[in-house]
Amino acid sequence: VEERALDRDCMTLSRHVLQQLQSFGPDAQDLSAIMNRIALAGKLVSRHLSRSGLMENVLGFAGTTNIQGESVKKMDIYANDVFISVFKQSGLVCRLASEEMENPYYIPENCPIGRYTLLYDPIDGSSNLDANLNVGSIFAIRQQEGMDLDGEAKDLLQNGHKQIAAGYILYGPSTMLVYSIGRGVHAFTLDPSLGEFILSTENIQTPQHGSIYSVNEGNFWQWDEPMREYIRYVHRHEGYTARYGGALVGDFHRILFQGGVFLYPGTTKKPEGKLRLLYESAPLAFLMEHSGGRASTGTQDILDVVPEKLHQRTPLVIGSTEDVALVESFMQSS
Ligand code: AHG
Ligand code: MN
Ligand code: MN
Ligand code: MN
């Protein structure tokens, strides 16, 4: 038993990424190093969160409004800057696009052509922060195409199939990192005593159907008729249970493992939905498609959507194949 425990503790994130990438060629080393930096960012954010109630200037609002029109939390800014810091002197990532920054951040010394871009949501579920409930960080990695000399990052305005890796960190009872490079979806649990993310579930398979539906029913009055019809169907039929945590990463993680469906459809106030395509919906769609589930706008696969701007929002229906198909059958009947 001891030996098995030792083997388990040695399956760290960086070793797993290298194993996954054997036939990936020269990118293998880069991607493994990038994932290591992301893991460092996750550890720094996790540590900050675990002491948030005890330190000044961690919780609460920063007093600014971001490009999304949201009141920014101090933790949003801290986490945003952590991801930038871990990639300085890395020679790996030369451009970072974040929910919290109107324009991408460039690290010029890292910028020979053909390098990587990190797209990320530094703290997802900020409304949970002051209630000590789970939050997350979401990330996707893309190759920079061209020189982006005007700083418009137009090459990022391509569909989600351009992602070469995606994942998230869930700051919950344990801190977990879930990622995929397109060869299965794998979960790692942070062992704080080691300071390492250790493999806890390999090749996660999302059930074809699940009983959970996850949606903010407070928006019912703002939905179109097909979406209301779907919810009425769920209300009338046995076998469904509602779970909504107010933080996408936690709600997604539950469905990734247990099946079911998460929905954030368009509303009258936000016809395009609330969730952002490039650093929320597309990374999670990448994962769900590689764990046997699906991700749709309701009428189109998320991974096929081509954004016109960096912070574009999209409706999101994501989870078990059968449950996403049922929602689409209502939404396409309109
Ligand atoms: P963020 O905190 O990064 O701005 O994202 C919040 C998102 C997402 O985490 C969650 O699913 C959704 O907002 C909840 O929105 P409602 O409060 O409108 O349900
Ligand atoms: Mn936000
Ligand atoms: Mn978010
Ligand atoms: Mn956020």
Coordinates of C-alpha atoms and ligand atoms in Angstrom, one line a residue:
V1 CA 0.0 0.0 0.0
E2 CA 2.8 2.4 0.9
E3 CA 4.3 2.0 -2.6
R4 CA 1.0 2.8 -4.2
A5 CA 0.7 5.9 -2.1
L6 CA 4.2 7.0 -3.1
D7 CA 3.4 6.4 -6.8
R8 CA 0.3 8.5 -6.4
D9 CA 2.1 11.4 -4.7
C10 CA 4.6 11.3 -7.5
M11 CA 2.0 11.8 -10.3
T12 CA 2.3 15.6 -10.2
L13 CA 0.7 17.9 -12.8
S14 CA 4.0 18.6 -14.7
R15 CA 4.8 14.9 -14.9
H16 CA 1.3 14.1 -16.2
V17 CA 1.4 16.9 -18.8
L18 CA 4.8 15.6 -20.1
Q19 CA 3.4 12.0 -20.3
Q20 CA 0.3 13.3 -22.1
L21 CA 2.4 15.3 -24.6
Q22 CA 5.0 12.6 -25.5
S23 CA 4.1 12.8 -29.2
F24 CA 3.4 16.5 -29.0
G25 CA 6.9 17.3 -30.1
P26 CA 8.6 20.6 -29.1
D27 CA 5.4 22.1 -27.7
A28 CA 5.5 19.4 -24.9
Q29 CA 8.1 21.1 -22.8
D30 CA 6.5 24.6 -23.3
L31 CA 3.0 23.4 -22.4
S32 CA 4.3 21.5 -19.4
A33 CA 6.1 24.6 -18.2
I34 CA 3.0 26.8 -18.9
M35 CA 0.8 24.4 -16.8
N36 CA 3.3 24.6 -14.1
R37 CA 3.1 28.3 -14.0
I38 CA -0.7 28.1 -14.0
A39 CA -0.5 25.7 -11.0
L40 CA 1.8 28.3 -9.2
A41 CA -0.9 31.0 -9.8
G42 CA -3.5 28.6 -8.4
K43 CA -1.5 28.0 -5.3
L44 CA -0.9 31.7 -4.8
V45 CA -4.6 32.5 -5.2
S46 CA -5.6 29.6 -3.0
R47 CA -3.3 30.7 -0.2
H48 CA -4.6 34.3 -0.4
L49 CA -8.3 33.1 -0.3
S50 CA -7.6 30.8 2.7
R51 CA -6.5 33.8 4.7
S52 CA -8.9 36.4 3.2
G53 CA -10.9 36.9 6.4
L54 CA -7.8 37.6 8.5
M55 CA -6.0 40.1 6.3
E56 CA -6.8 43.6 5.3
N57 CA -7.4 44.6 1.7
V58 CA -8.3 41.1 0.4
L59 CA -12.1 41.0 0.5
G60 CA -14.6 43.7 -0.6
F61 CA -14.7 46.0 -3.5
A62 CA -11.8 47.8 -5.2
G63 CA -14.0 50.8 -6.0
T64 CA -13.5 50.5 -9.8
T65 CA -15.7 49.2 -12.6
N66 CA -14.3 46.8 -15.3
I67 CA -14.9 46.6 -19.0
Q68 CA -17.9 44.2 -18.2
G69 CA -19.6 47.0 -16.3
E70 CA -19.1 45.1 -13.1
S71 CA -17.9 46.4 -9.7
V72 CA -14.5 44.9 -9.3
K73 CA -13.5 43.0 -6.2
K74 CA -10.0 43.4 -4.7
M75 CA -9.5 39.7 -5.2
D76 CA -10.3 40.0 -8.9
I77 CA -7.4 42.4 -9.3
Y78 CA -5.1 40.4 -7.0
A79 CA -5.7 37.2 -9.0
N80 CA -5.5 39.0 -12.3
D81 CA -2.0 40.3 -11.4
V82 CA -0.9 36.9 -10.0
F83 CA -1.4 35.3 -13.5
I84 CA 0.6 38.1 -15.1
S85 CA 3.4 37.8 -12.5
V86 CA 3.9 34.1 -12.9
F87 CA 4.5 34.5 -16.6
K88 CA 7.1 37.2 -16.4
Q89 CA 10.6 35.9 -16.9
S90 CA 9.0 32.7 -18.2
G91 CA 9.8 33.2 -21.9
L92 CA 6.5 31.3 -22.6
V93 CA 3.5 33.5 -22.7
C94 CA 3.8 36.9 -24.3
R95 CA 0.1 38.0 -24.2
L96 CA -2.6 37.6 -21.6
A97 CA -6.3 38.4 -22.2
S98 CA -8.4 38.6 -19.1
E99 CA -12.0 39.4 -18.1
E100 CA -10.5 42.2 -15.9
M101 CA -8.5 43.9 -18.6
E102 CA -10.0 45.8 -21.6
N103 CA -7.0 45.1 -23.7
P104 CA -4.5 42.2 -23.6
Y105 CA -1.4 42.6 -21.5
Y106 CA 1.9 42.1 -23.4
I107 CA 5.1 40.8 -22.0
P108 CA 7.4 42.1 -24.8
E109 CA 10.6 40.3 -23.7
N110 CA 8.7 37.0 -24.2
C111 CA 7.4 37.9 -27.6
P112 CA 9.2 36.1 -30.4
I113 CA 6.6 35.1 -32.9
G114 CA 4.7 31.9 -32.5
R115 CA 4.4 32.0 -28.8
Y116 CA 1.4 31.4 -26.5
T117 CA -1.5 33.5 -25.3
L118 CA -3.2 32.9 -22.0
L119 CA -6.9 33.8 -21.9
Y120 CA -8.3 33.7 -18.4
D121 CA -11.0 34.6 -15.9
P122 CA -8.9 35.2 -12.8
I123 CA -11.7 34.9 -10.3
D124 CA -14.9 33.4 -11.5
G125 CA -17.9 33.7 -9.1
S126 CA -16.7 36.9 -7.4
S127 CA -20.1 37.3 -5.8
N128 CA -19.2 34.3 -3.7
L129 CA -16.0 35.8 -2.3
D130 CA -17.4 37.7 0.7
A131 CA -19.6 34.6 1.6
N132 CA -16.6 32.2 1.8
L133 CA -18.1 30.1 -0.9
N134 CA -16.3 28.4 -3.8
V135 CA -14.8 30.5 -6.6
G136 CA -12.6 29.5 -9.5
S137 CA -10.1 30.6 -12.1
I138 CA -10.7 29.6 -15.8
F139 CA -8.0 29.5 -18.4
A140 CA -7.3 28.6 -22.1
I141 CA -4.1 28.5 -24.1
R142 CA -3.9 29.5 -27.7
Q143 CA -0.9 30.0 -30.1
Q144 CA -0.3 33.6 -31.2
E145 CA -0.8 33.8 -35.0
G146 CA 1.1 36.7 -36.6
M147 CA 2.8 39.7 -34.9
D148 CA -0.2 41.5 -33.5
L149 CA 1.7 44.7 -34.2
D150 CA -1.3 46.9 -33.6
G151 CA -2.1 45.3 -30.3
E152 CA -5.6 44.5 -31.4
A153 CA -5.1 40.8 -30.9
K154 CA -7.3 40.0 -33.9
D155 CA -5.9 36.5 -34.1
L156 CA -7.8 35.7 -30.9
L157 CA -11.1 36.3 -32.6
Q158 CA -11.3 32.7 -33.9
N159 CA -13.4 29.8 -32.8
G160 CA -12.7 27.5 -29.8
H161 CA -11.1 24.8 -31.8
K162 CA -8.1 27.0 -31.8
Q163 CA -7.6 26.3 -28.1
I164 CA -4.7 23.9 -27.5
A165 CA -5.3 23.5 -23.8
A166 CA -8.0 24.6 -21.3
G167 CA -8.9 24.1 -17.7
Y168 CA -9.8 25.7 -14.4
I169 CA -8.8 25.8 -10.7
L170 CA -11.7 25.3 -8.2
Y171 CA -11.0 26.9 -4.8
G172 CA -13.3 24.7 -2.8
P173 CA -12.9 22.5 0.3
S174 CA -9.9 21.3 -1.6
T175 CA -8.2 23.2 -4.3
M176 CA -8.4 21.3 -7.6
L177 CA -7.0 21.9 -11.0
V178 CA -8.8 20.3 -14.0
Y179 CA -7.2 20.5 -17.5
S180 CA -7.2 19.0 -20.9
I181 CA -4.9 19.2 -23.9
G182 CA -7.4 17.3 -26.0
R183 CA -6.4 13.9 -24.6
G184 CA -9.0 13.3 -21.9
V185 CA -9.8 15.5 -19.0
H186 CA -7.9 15.1 -15.7
A187 CA -8.3 16.4 -12.2
F188 CA -5.6 17.2 -9.7
T189 CA -5.9 17.9 -6.0
L190 CA -3.6 20.4 -4.3
D191 CA -1.7 18.8 -1.4
P192 CA -0.8 21.9 0.6
S193 CA 1.8 20.0 2.6
L194 CA 3.7 19.2 -0.6
G195 CA 2.7 22.3 -2.5
E196 CA 1.9 20.0 -5.5
F197 CA -1.2 19.2 -7.5
I198 CA -1.5 15.4 -7.4
L199 CA -3.5 13.5 -9.9
S200 CA -6.9 12.5 -8.3
T201 CA -9.1 11.6 -11.3
E202 CA -7.8 10.7 -14.8
N203 CA -10.0 10.6 -17.9
I204 CA -13.1 12.1 -16.3
Q205 CA -16.2 10.7 -18.1
T206 CA -19.4 12.8 -17.9
P207 CA -22.5 10.6 -17.7
Q208 CA -24.8 10.8 -20.8
H209 CA -27.6 12.0 -18.6
G210 CA -27.9 13.5 -15.1
S211 CA -30.6 14.7 -12.8
I212 CA -29.1 18.1 -12.1
Y213 CA -30.2 21.2 -13.8
S214 CA -28.3 24.4 -12.8
V215 CA -29.8 27.8 -13.8
N216 CA -30.7 31.1 -12.1
E217 CA -34.5 30.8 -12.0
G218 CA -34.7 34.4 -10.8
N219 CA -34.2 35.2 -14.5
F220 CA -37.4 33.3 -15.5
W221 CA -39.3 36.6 -16.3
Q222 CA -36.5 37.6 -18.7
W223 CA -36.3 34.3 -20.7
D224 CA -37.9 33.7 -24.1
E225 CA -40.8 31.2 -24.4
P226 CA -38.8 28.2 -25.5
M227 CA -36.5 28.5 -22.5
R228 CA -39.6 28.9 -20.2
E229 CA -41.1 25.8 -21.8
Y230 CA -38.0 23.8 -21.0
I231 CA -38.1 24.9 -17.4
R232 CA -41.9 24.1 -17.2
Y233 CA -41.1 20.6 -18.5
V234 CA -38.4 20.1 -15.8
H235 CA -40.8 21.4 -13.1
R236 CA -43.4 18.9 -14.2
H237 CA -41.3 15.8 -14.5
E238 CA -39.8 13.6 -11.7
G239 CA -36.1 12.9 -11.7
Y240 CA -34.7 16.5 -11.7
T241 CA -33.0 18.3 -8.9
A242 CA -31.9 22.0 -8.9
R243 CA -28.3 23.0 -7.9
Y244 CA -27.0 26.5 -8.4
G245 CA -24.0 27.9 -6.7
G246 CA -23.6 31.3 -8.3
A247 CA -20.1 30.5 -9.5
L248 CA -19.8 28.9 -12.9
V249 CA -16.7 26.8 -12.1
G250 CA -18.3 25.1 -9.1
D251 CA -21.6 24.4 -11.0
F252 CA -19.6 23.1 -14.0
H253 CA -17.4 20.9 -11.9
R254 CA -20.4 19.2 -10.3
I255 CA -21.9 18.5 -13.8
L256 CA -18.6 17.4 -15.3
F257 CA -18.5 14.5 -12.7
Q258 CA -22.2 13.8 -12.0
G259 CA -23.9 14.8 -15.3
G260 CA -26.9 17.1 -15.8
V261 CA -27.0 20.5 -17.5
F262 CA -25.9 24.1 -16.7
L263 CA -27.7 26.9 -18.5
Y264 CA -27.1 30.6 -18.7
P265 CA -29.4 31.6 -21.6
G266 CA -30.0 35.1 -23.1
T267 CA -32.2 37.4 -21.1
T268 CA -34.0 40.6 -21.9
K269 CA -31.3 42.6 -20.2
K270 CA -28.5 40.5 -21.7
P271 CA -29.8 38.9 -25.0
E272 CA -26.3 37.5 -25.7
G273 CA -26.2 35.9 -22.2
K274 CA -23.9 36.9 -19.4
L275 CA -21.0 34.5 -19.7
R276 CA -18.0 35.5 -21.8
L277 CA -17.0 33.3 -24.8
L278 CA -13.2 33.4 -24.9
Y279 CA -12.3 32.8 -21.2
E280 CA -15.5 31.2 -19.7
S281 CA -17.6 29.3 -22.2
A282 CA -15.0 28.2 -24.7
P283 CA -12.5 26.7 -22.2
L284 CA -15.3 24.9 -20.4
A285 CA -16.8 23.7 -23.7
F286 CA -13.3 22.3 -24.6
L287 CA -13.3 20.3 -21.4
M288 CA -16.9 19.1 -21.7
E289 CA -16.4 18.0 -25.3
H290 CA -13.4 15.9 -24.2
S291 CA -15.2 14.3 -21.2
G292 CA -18.1 13.0 -23.4
G293 CA -20.5 15.9 -22.8
R294 CA -21.5 18.8 -25.0
A295 CA -21.6 22.6 -25.0
S296 CA -24.0 24.7 -27.1
T297 CA -25.4 28.3 -27.4
G298 CA -28.8 26.5 -27.6
T299 CA -28.6 26.6 -31.4
Q300 CA -24.8 26.2 -32.2
D301 CA -21.8 24.4 -30.7
I302 CA -19.9 26.7 -28.5
L303 CA -16.6 25.7 -30.1
D304 CA -17.8 26.8 -33.5
V305 CA -18.7 30.3 -32.4
V306 CA -16.4 33.0 -33.9
P307 CA -16.2 36.1 -31.7
E308 CA -16.2 39.6 -33.1
K309 CA -14.7 41.1 -30.0
L310 CA -12.5 40.0 -27.1
H311 CA -15.2 40.2 -24.3
Q312 CA -18.1 38.9 -26.4
R313 CA -20.8 37.1 -24.3
T314 CA -22.7 34.0 -25.4
P315 CA -25.7 32.0 -24.1
L316 CA -24.4 28.7 -22.6
V317 CA -26.0 25.3 -22.3
I318 CA -23.4 22.7 -21.2
G319 CA -23.4 19.2 -19.7
S320 CA -24.6 15.7 -20.5
T321 CA -25.2 15.0 -24.2
E322 CA -28.8 13.9 -23.7
D323 CA -29.7 16.9 -21.5
V324 CA -28.1 19.5 -23.8
A325 CA -30.0 17.9 -26.7
L326 CA -33.3 18.1 -24.8
V327 CA -32.7 21.9 -24.2
E328 CA -31.8 22.4 -27.8
S329 CA -35.0 20.6 -28.9
F330 CA -36.9 23.3 -27.0
M331 CA -34.8 26.2 -28.2
Q332 CA -34.9 25.1 -31.8
S333 CA -38.6 24.6 -31.8
S334 CA -39.2 28.4 -31.5
Ligands
AHG1 P1 -17.4 36.4 -12.7 O1 -17.4 36.3 -11.3 O2 -16.1 35.9 -13.3 O3 -17.8 37.8 -13.2 O4 -18.4 35.4 -13.3 C1 -19.7 35.3 -12.7 C2 -20.6 34.5 -13.5 C3 -20.5 33.0 -13.3 O5 -19.5 32.6 -12.4 C4 -21.8 32.6 -12.7 O6 -22.2 31.4 -13.3 C5 -22.7 33.7 -13.1 O7 -21.9 34.9 -13.2 C6 -23.8 33.9 -12.1 O8 -24.6 35.0 -12.6 P2 -26.0 35.3 -11.9 O9 -25.6 35.9 -10.6 O10 -26.6 36.3 -12.8 O11 -26.7 34.0 -11.8
MN2 MN -16.6 39.5 -13.1
MN3 MN -16.5 34.3 -14.6
MN4 MN -14.2 36.8 -13.1

